[in-house]
Short mmCIF file of C-alpha atoms and ligand atoms in Angstrom, two decimals:
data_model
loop_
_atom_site.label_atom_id
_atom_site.label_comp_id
_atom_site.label_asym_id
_atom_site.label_seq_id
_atom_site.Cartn_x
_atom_site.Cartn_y
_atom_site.Cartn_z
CA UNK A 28 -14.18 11.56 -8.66
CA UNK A 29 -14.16 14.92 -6.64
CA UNK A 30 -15.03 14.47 -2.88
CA UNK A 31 -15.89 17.45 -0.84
CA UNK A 32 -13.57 16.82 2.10
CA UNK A 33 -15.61 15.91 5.72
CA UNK A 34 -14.08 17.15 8.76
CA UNK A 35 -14.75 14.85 11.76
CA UNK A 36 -14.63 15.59 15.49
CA UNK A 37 -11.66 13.19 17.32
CA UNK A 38 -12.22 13.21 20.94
CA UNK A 39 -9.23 12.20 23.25
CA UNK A 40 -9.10 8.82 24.84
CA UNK A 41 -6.75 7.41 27.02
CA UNK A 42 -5.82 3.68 25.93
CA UNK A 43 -7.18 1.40 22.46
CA UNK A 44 -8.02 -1.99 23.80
CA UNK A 45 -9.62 -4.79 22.06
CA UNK A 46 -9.74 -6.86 19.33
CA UNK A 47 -9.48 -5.91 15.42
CA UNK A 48 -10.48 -8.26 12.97
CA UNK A 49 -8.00 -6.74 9.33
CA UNK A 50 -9.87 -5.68 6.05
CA UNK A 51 -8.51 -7.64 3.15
CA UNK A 52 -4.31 -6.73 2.08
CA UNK A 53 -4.61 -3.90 -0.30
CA UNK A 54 -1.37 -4.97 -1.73
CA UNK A 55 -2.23 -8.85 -2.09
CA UNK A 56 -5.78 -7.90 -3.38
CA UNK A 57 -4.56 -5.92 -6.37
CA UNK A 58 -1.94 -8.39 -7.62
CA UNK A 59 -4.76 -11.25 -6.85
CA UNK A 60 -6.94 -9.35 -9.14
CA UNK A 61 -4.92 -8.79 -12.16
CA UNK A 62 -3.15 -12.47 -12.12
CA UNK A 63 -6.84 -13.19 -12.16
CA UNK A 64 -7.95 -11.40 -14.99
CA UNK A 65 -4.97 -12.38 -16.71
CA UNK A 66 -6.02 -16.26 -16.38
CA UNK A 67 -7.57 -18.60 -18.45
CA UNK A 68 -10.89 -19.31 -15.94
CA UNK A 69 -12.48 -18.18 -12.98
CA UNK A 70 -10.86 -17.13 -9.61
CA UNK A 71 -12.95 -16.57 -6.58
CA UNK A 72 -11.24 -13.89 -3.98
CA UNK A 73 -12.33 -13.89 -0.28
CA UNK A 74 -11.67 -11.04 1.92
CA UNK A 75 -10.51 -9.19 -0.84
CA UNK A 76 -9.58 -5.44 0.20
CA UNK A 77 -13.04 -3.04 0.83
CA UNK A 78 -11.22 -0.17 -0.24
CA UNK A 79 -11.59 2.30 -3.05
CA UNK A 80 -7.96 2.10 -4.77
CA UNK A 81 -9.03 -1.92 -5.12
CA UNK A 82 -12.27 -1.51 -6.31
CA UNK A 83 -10.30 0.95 -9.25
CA UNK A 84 -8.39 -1.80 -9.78
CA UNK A 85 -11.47 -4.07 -10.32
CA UNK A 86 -13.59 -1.21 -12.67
CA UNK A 87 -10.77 -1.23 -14.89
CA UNK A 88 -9.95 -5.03 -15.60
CA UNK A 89 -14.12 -4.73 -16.50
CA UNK A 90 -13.12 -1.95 -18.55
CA UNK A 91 -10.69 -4.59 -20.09
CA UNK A 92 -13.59 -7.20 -20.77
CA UNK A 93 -12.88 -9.23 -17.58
CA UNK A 94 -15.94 -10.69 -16.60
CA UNK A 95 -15.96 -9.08 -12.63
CA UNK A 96 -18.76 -10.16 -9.92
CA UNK A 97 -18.47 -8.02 -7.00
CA UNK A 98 -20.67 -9.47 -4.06
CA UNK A 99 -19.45 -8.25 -0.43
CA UNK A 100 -16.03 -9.55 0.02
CA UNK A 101 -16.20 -11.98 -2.06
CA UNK A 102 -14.88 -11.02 -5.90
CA UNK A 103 -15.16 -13.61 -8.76
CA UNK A 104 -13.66 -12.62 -11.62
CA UNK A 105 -13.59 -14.38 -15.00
CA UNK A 106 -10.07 -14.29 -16.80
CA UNK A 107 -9.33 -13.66 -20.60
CA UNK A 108 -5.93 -15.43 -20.71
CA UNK A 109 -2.30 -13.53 -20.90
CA UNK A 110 -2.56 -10.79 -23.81
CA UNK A 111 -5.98 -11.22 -24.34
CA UNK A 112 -7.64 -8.28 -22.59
CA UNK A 113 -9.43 -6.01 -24.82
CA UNK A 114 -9.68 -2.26 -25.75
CA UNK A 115 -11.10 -0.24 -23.21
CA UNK A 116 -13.63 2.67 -24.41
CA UNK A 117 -12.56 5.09 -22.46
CA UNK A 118 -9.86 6.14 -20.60
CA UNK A 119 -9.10 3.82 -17.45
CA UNK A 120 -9.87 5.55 -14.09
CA UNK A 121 -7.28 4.49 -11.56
CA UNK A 122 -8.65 7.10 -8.80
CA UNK A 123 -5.94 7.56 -5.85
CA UNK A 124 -4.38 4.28 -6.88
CA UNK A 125 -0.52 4.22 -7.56
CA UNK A 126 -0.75 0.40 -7.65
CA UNK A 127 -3.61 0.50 -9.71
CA UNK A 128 -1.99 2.31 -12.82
CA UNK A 129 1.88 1.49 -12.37
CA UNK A 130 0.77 -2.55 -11.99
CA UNK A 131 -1.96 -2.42 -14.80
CA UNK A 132 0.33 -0.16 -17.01
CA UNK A 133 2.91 -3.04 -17.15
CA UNK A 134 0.17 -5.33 -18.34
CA UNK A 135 -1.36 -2.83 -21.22
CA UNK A 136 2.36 -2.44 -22.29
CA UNK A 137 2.02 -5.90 -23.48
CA UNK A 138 -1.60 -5.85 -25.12
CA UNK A 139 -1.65 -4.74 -29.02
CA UNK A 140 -4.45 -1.97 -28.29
CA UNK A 141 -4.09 2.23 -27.18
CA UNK A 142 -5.32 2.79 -23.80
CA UNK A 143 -5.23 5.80 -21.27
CA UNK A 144 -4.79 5.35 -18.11
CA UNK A 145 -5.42 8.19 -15.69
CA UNK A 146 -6.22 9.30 -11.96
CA UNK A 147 -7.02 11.78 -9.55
CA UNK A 148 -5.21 15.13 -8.24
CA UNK A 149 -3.17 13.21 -6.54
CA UNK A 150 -2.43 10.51 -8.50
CA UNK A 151 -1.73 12.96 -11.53
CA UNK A 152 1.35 14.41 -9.59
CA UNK A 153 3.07 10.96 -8.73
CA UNK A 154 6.48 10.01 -10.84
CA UNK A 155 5.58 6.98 -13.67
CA UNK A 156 8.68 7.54 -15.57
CA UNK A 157 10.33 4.99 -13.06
CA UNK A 158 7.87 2.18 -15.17
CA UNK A 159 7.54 4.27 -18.56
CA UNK A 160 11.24 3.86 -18.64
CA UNK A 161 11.58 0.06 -18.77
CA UNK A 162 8.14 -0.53 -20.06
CA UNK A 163 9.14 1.85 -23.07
CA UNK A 164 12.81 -0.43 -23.37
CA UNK A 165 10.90 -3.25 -23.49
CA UNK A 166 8.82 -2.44 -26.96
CA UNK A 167 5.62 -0.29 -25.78
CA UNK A 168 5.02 3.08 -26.70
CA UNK A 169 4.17 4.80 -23.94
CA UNK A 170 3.16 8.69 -23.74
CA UNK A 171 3.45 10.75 -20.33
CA UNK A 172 2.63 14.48 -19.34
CA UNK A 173 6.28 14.91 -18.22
CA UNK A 174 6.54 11.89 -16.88
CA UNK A 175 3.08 11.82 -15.22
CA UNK A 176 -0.29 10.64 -15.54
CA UNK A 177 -2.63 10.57 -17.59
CA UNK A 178 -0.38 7.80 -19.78
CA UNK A 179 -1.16 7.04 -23.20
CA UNK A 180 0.01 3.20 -23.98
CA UNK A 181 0.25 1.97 -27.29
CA UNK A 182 1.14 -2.23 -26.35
CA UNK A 183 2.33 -5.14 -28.31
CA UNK A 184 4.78 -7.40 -28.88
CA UNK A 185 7.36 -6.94 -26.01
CA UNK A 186 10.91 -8.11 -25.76
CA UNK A 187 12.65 -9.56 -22.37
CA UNK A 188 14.88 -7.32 -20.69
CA UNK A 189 16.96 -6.94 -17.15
CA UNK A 190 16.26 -3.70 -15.71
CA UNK A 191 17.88 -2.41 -12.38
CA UNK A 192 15.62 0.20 -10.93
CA UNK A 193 17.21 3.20 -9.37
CA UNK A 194 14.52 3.51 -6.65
CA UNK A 195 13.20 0.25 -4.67
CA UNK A 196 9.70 0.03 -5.05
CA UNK A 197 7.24 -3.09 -5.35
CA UNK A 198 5.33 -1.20 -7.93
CA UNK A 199 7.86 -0.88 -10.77
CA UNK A 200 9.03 -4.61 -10.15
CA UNK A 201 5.73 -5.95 -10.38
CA UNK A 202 4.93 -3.63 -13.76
CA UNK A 203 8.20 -5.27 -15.12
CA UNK A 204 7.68 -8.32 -14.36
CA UNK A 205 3.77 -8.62 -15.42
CA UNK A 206 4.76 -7.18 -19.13
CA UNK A 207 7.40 -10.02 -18.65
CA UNK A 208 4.63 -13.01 -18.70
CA UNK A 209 3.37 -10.82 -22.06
CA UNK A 210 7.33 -11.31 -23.34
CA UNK A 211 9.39 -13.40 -25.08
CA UNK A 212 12.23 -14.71 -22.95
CA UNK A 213 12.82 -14.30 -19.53
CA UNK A 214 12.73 -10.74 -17.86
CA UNK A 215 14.53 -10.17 -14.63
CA UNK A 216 14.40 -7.11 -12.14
CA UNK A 217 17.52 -6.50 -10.33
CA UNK A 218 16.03 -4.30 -7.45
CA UNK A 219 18.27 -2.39 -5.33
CA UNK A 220 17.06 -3.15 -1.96
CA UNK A 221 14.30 -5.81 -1.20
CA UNK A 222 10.76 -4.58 -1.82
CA UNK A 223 7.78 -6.20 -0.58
CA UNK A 224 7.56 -10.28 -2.50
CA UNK A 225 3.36 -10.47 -2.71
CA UNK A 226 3.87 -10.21 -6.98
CA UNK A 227 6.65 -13.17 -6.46
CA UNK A 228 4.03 -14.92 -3.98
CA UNK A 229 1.08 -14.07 -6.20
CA UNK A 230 2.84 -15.47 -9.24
CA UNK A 231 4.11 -19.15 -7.95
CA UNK A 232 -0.59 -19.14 -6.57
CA UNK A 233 -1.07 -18.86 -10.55
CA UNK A 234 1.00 -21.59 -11.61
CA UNK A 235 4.11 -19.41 -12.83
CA UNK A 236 6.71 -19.24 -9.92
CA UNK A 237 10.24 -16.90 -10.86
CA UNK A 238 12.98 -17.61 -10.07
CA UNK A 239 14.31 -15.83 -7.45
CA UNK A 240 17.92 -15.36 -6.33
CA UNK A 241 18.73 -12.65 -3.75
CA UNK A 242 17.37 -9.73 -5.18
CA UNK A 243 17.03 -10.90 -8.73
CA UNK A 244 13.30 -12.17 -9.80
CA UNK A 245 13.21 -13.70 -13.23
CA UNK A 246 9.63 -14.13 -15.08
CA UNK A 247 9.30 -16.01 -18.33
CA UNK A 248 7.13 -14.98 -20.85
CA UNK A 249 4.83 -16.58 -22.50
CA UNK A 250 3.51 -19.25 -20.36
CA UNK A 251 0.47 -19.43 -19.36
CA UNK A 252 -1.36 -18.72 -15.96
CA UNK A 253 -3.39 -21.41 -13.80
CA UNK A 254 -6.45 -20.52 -12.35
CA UNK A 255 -6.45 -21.15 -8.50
CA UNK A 256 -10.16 -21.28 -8.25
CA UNK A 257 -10.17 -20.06 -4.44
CA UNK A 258 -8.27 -17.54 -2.82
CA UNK A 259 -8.43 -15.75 0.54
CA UNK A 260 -6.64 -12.35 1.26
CA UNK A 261 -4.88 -12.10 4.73
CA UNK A 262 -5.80 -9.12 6.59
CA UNK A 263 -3.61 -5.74 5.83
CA UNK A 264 -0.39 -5.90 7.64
CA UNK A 265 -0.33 -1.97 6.85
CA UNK A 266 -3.69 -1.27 8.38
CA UNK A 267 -2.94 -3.49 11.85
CA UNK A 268 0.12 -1.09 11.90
CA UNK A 269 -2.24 1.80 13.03
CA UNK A 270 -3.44 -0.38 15.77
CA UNK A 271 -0.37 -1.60 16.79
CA UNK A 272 1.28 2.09 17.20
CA UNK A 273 -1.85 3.15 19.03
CA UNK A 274 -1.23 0.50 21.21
CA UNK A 275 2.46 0.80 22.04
CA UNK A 276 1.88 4.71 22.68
CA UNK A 277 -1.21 4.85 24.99
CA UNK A 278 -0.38 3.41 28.45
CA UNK A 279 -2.28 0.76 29.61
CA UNK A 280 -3.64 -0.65 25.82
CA UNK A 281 -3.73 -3.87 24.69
CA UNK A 282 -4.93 -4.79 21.18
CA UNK A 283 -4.89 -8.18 19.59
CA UNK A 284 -5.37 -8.28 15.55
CA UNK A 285 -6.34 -10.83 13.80
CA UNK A 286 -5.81 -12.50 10.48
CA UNK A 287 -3.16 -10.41 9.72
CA UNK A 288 -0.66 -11.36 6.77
CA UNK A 289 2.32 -12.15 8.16
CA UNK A 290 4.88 -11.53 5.70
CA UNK A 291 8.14 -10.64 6.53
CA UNK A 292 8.65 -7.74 4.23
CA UNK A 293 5.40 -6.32 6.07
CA UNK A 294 6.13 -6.52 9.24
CA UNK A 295 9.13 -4.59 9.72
CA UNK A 296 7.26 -1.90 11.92
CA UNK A 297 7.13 -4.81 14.55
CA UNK A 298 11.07 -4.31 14.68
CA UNK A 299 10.48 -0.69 15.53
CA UNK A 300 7.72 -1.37 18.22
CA UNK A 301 9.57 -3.58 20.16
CA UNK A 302 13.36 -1.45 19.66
CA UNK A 303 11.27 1.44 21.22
CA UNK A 304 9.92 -0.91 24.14
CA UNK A 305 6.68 -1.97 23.29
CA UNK A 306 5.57 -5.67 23.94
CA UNK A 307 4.60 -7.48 20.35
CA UNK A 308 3.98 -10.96 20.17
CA UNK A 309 3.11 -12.69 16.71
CA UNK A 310 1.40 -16.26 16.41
CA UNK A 311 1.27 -17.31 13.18
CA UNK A 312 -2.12 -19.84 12.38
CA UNK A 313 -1.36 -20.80 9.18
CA UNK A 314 -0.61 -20.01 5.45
CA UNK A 315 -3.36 -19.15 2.68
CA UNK A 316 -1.66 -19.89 -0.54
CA UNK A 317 1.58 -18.76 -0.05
CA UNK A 318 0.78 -16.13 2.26
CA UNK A 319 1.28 -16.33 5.70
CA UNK A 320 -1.32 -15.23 8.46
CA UNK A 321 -1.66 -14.92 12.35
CA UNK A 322 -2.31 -12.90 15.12
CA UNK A 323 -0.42 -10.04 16.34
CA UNK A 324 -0.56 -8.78 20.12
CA UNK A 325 0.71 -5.34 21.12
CA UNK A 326 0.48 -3.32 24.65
CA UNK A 327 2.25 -0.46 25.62
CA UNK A 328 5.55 -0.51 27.84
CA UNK A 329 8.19 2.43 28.80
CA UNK A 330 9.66 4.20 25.14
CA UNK A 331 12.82 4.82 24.59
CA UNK A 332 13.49 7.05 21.56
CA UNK A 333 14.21 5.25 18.11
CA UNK A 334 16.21 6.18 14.88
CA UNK A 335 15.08 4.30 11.56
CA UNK A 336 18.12 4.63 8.63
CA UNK A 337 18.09 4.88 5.17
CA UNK A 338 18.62 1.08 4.63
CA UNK A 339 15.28 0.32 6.78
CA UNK A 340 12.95 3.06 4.85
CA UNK A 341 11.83 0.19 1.84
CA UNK A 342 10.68 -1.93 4.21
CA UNK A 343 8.68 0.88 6.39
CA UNK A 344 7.54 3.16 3.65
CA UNK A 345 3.95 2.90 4.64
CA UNK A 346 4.19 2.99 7.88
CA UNK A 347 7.03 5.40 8.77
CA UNK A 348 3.82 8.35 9.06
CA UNK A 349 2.00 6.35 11.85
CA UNK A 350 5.59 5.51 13.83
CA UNK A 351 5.71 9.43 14.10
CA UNK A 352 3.80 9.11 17.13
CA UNK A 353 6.47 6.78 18.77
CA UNK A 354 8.24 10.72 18.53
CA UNK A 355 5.30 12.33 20.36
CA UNK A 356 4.11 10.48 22.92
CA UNK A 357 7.39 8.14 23.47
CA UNK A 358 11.48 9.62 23.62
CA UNK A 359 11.70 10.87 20.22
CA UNK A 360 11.74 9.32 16.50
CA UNK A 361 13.95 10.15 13.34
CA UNK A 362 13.80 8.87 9.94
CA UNK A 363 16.45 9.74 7.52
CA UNK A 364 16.69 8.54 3.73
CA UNK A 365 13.18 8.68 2.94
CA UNK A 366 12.74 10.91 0.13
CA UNK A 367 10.35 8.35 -1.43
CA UNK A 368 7.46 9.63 1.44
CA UNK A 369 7.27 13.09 -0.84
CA UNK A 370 6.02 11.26 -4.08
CA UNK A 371 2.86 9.02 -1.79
CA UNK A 372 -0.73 9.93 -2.43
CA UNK A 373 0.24 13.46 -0.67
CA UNK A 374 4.02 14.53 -0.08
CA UNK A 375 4.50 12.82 3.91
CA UNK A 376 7.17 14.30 4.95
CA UNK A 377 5.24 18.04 4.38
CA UNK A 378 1.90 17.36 4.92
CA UNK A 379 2.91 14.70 7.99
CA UNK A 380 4.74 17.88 9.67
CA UNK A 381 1.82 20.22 9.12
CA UNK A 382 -0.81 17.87 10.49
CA UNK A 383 0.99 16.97 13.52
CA UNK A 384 2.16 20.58 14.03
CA UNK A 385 -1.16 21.80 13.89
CA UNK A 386 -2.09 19.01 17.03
CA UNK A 387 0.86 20.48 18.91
CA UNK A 388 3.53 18.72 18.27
CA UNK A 389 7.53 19.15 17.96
CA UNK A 390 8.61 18.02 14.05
CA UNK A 391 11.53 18.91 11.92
CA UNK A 392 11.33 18.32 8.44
CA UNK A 393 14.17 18.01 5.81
CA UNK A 394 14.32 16.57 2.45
CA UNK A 395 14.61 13.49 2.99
CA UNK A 396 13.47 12.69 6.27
CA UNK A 397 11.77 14.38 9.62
CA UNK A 398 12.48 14.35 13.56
CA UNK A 399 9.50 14.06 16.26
CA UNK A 400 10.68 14.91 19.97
CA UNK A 401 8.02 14.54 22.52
CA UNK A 402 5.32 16.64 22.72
CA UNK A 403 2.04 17.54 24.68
CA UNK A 404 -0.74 18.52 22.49
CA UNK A 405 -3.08 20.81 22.59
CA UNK A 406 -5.54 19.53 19.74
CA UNK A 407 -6.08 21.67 17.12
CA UNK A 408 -7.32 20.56 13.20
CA UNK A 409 -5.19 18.64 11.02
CA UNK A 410 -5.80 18.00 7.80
CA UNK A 411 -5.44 14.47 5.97
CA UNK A 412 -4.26 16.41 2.96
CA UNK A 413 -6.45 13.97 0.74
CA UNK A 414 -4.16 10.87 2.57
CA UNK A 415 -5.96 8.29 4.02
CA UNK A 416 -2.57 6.78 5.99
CA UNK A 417 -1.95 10.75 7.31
CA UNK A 418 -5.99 10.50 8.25
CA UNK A 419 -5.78 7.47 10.01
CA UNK A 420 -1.97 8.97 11.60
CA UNK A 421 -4.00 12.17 12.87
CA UNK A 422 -6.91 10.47 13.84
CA UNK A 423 -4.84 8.71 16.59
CA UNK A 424 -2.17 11.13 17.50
CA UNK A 425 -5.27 13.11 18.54
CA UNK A 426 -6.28 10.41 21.28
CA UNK A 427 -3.83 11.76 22.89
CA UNK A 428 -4.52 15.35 22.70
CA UNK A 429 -5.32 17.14 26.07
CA UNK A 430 -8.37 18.90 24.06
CA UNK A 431 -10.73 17.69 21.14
CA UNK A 432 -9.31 17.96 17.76
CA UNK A 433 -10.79 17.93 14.07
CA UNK A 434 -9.66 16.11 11.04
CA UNK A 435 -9.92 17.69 8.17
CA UNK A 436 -10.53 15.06 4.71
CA UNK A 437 -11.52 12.46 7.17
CA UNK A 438 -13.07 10.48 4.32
CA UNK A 439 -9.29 9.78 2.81
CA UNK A 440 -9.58 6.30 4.94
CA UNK A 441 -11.73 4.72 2.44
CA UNK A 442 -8.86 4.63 0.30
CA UNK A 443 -7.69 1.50 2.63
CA UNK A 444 -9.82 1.07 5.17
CA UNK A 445 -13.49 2.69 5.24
CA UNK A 446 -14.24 0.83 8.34
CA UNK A 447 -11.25 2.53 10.49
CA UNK A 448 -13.20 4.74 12.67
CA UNK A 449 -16.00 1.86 13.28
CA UNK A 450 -13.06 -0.02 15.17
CA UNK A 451 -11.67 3.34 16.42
CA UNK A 452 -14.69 3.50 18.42
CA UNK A 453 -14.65 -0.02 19.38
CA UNK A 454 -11.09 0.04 20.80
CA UNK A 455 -11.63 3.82 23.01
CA UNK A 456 -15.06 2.40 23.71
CA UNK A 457 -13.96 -1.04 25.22
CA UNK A 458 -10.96 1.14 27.03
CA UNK A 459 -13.32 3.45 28.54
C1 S3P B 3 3.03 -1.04 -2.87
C2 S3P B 3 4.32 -0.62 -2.88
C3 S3P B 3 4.77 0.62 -2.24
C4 S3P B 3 3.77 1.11 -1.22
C5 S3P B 3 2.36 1.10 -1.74
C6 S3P B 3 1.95 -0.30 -2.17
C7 S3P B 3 2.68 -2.29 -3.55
O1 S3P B 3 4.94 1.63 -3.23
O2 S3P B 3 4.11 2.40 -0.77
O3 S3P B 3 1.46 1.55 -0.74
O4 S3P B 3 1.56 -2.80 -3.36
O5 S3P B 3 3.52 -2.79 -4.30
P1 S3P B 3 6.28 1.78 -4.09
O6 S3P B 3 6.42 0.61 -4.96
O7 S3P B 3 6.09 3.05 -4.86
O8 S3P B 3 7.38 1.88 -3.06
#
């Protein structure tokens, strides 16, 4: 789908106070989804994600002959069993989604049918030979366009294998490990640095826990998934992180977010807010299957500058964009070792610089990472470069603007979170 990009007025503001109720984990919601579709009955979701890269997620398991009821927030969705998908008709649409078609291509890989799975612009210039690779070791036939999308799997039978990625990313564990439940014997990912645990999480809410030890997960094939019946999405960890930056950057704001998945592999931009001064405090209210969730309170105290290293990037990838602003409006903010932000839904590190350069502020950009010293801005037009986390990064670096600004693609948000600049308002409003 081709959207003509909207450009949208953002008019300064001094502080974000208030309280944000999280969309559904964008994360959780696609793993949810495809454990779902890949058990025996039928699995309500509440809160599951309102974005568009879910709802991809959902059109193709339909396209796969899951039965898929789609009513507000709530999804029910009717499972075939492990291997027992069916042959789409045409080729599988996985929009702006990454998860969508690395995840869902480690499934296919194990289902005796040809299917195609493609994507937008975007999603068309991302890397896949990171899961062709193992997916391709482990028995599928797999076909890229030098190493990118659109993919052309032809699944069956797959054997077990241990595979050590040379990257760390959730995406190409969880593809491993899902064509490891379509396996015979166990299949364990070694992963290089610890990636985000919702597929682990996911997996023991279905009935088949791995085995985990240190940064090995082990799968075994060929069992079969339980249906959970019920099961409620925390609120995006990710998404709160927006908030929780606006809040530590605008003197005087004090947001409190709620139902917010608590995770520790999420929540590592909390480590940043408070080493660069700001006040966080995090009260967990319970666990939904597996899952933890709470509240997370953030206001604004004196910055000092902060410097995030190589081993910290995994564990920040999403959110190292919106930290920026710690750079601008705070002492300063490096990142180094975070090569990984050129092959996201646009390259960050290039089209972070050029949207915050074009507000007025100070960034250096090198290959792997970028350097923010504080800056006054003028206001000017940035442009989301089709990315809705560098829409939602603009859209509050230019509260702070000393003029109005524009953002350019404004419409990227409802990749994650279409209701971000209702509870923009909100927040400026209930500041005002
Ligand atoms: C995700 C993993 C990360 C992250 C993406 C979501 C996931 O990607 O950037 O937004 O849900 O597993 P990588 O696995 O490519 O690091």
């Amino acid at each position: 789908m081709s959207v003509v990009p909207s450009t949208r007025p953002l008019i300064p503001a001094a502080r974000l106070c208030g309280i944000v109720v999280l969309p559904g984990d964008k994360s959780i919601s696609h793993r949810y989804a495809m454990l779902a579709a890949l058990a025996g009955g039928r699995t309500t979701l509440h809160h599951y994600a309102p974005g568009r890269d879910c709802r991809s997620t959902l059109d193709c398991l339909a396209a796969l002959g899951a039965g898929v009821d789609h009513e507000a927030e709530a999804v029910r969705i009717e499972g075939r069993g492990i291997g027992r998908l069916t042959a789409p008709v045409d080729p599988l649409d996985a929009g702006n989604s990454g998860s969508t078609m690395r995840m869902l291509a480690g499934i296919l890989a194990g289902h005796p049918f040809r299917s195609v799975l493609d994507g937008d612009r975007s999603l068309r210039q991302r890397p896949m030979r990171r899961i062709a690779d193992p997916l391709t070791r482990m028995g599928a036939r797999i076909e890229t366009r030098e190493g990118r999308a659109p993919l052309v799997i032809d699944g069956g039978p797959l054997r077990a294998i241990t595979f050590e990625p040379e990257v760390p990313s959730a995406q190409v564990k969880t593809a491993v490990l899902l064509a490891g439940l379509h396996a015979e014997g166990d299949t364990t990912v070694i992963e290089p640095a610890p990636t985000r645990d919702h597929t682990e999480r996911a997996l023991a809410a279905f009935g088949a826990p791995p085995s985990i030890d240190g940064r090995r997960v082990t799968v075994r094939g060929g069992q079969a998934l339980v249906t959970p019946h019920d099961l409620v999405v925390p609120g995006d960890a990710s998404s709160a992180a927006f908030w929780a930056v606006g809040a530590a950057v605008f003197p005087g704001s004090e947001v409190e977010l709620q139902g917010v998945g608590l995770n520790p592999g999420r929540l590592a931009f909390l480590d940043v807010l408070r080493a660069a001064g700001a006040r966080v405090s995090v009260a967990p209210v319970g666990e939904q299957r597996a899952e933890p969730v709470g509240r997370i309170t953030v206001s604004a105290g004196p910055l000092t500058a902060v410097r995030v290293s190589p081993r910290d990037v995994p564990a920040l990838i999403d959110e190292l964009p919106v930290l920026a602003l710690l750079g601008i409006f705070g002492a300063g903010f490096r990142v180094d070792g975070a090569a990984e932000l050129r092959t996201k839904e646009a390259d960050r590190i290039a089209a972070l610089a050029a949207g915050l350069r074009a507000l007025g502020a100070r960034i250096e950009e090198w290959a792997d990472g970028f350097e923010v010293t504080p800056s006054r801005l003028r206001g000017g037009s940035a442009d989301a470069a089709g990315d809705h986390r560098l829409a939602m990064t603009f859209a509050l670096a230019a509260l702070g603007a000393e003029a109005p600004s524009q953002l350019v693609g404004a419409e990227a948000v409802a990749v994650s979170y279409p209701g971000f600049f209702d509870d923009l308002r909100r927040l400026t409003d209930a500041a005002a």
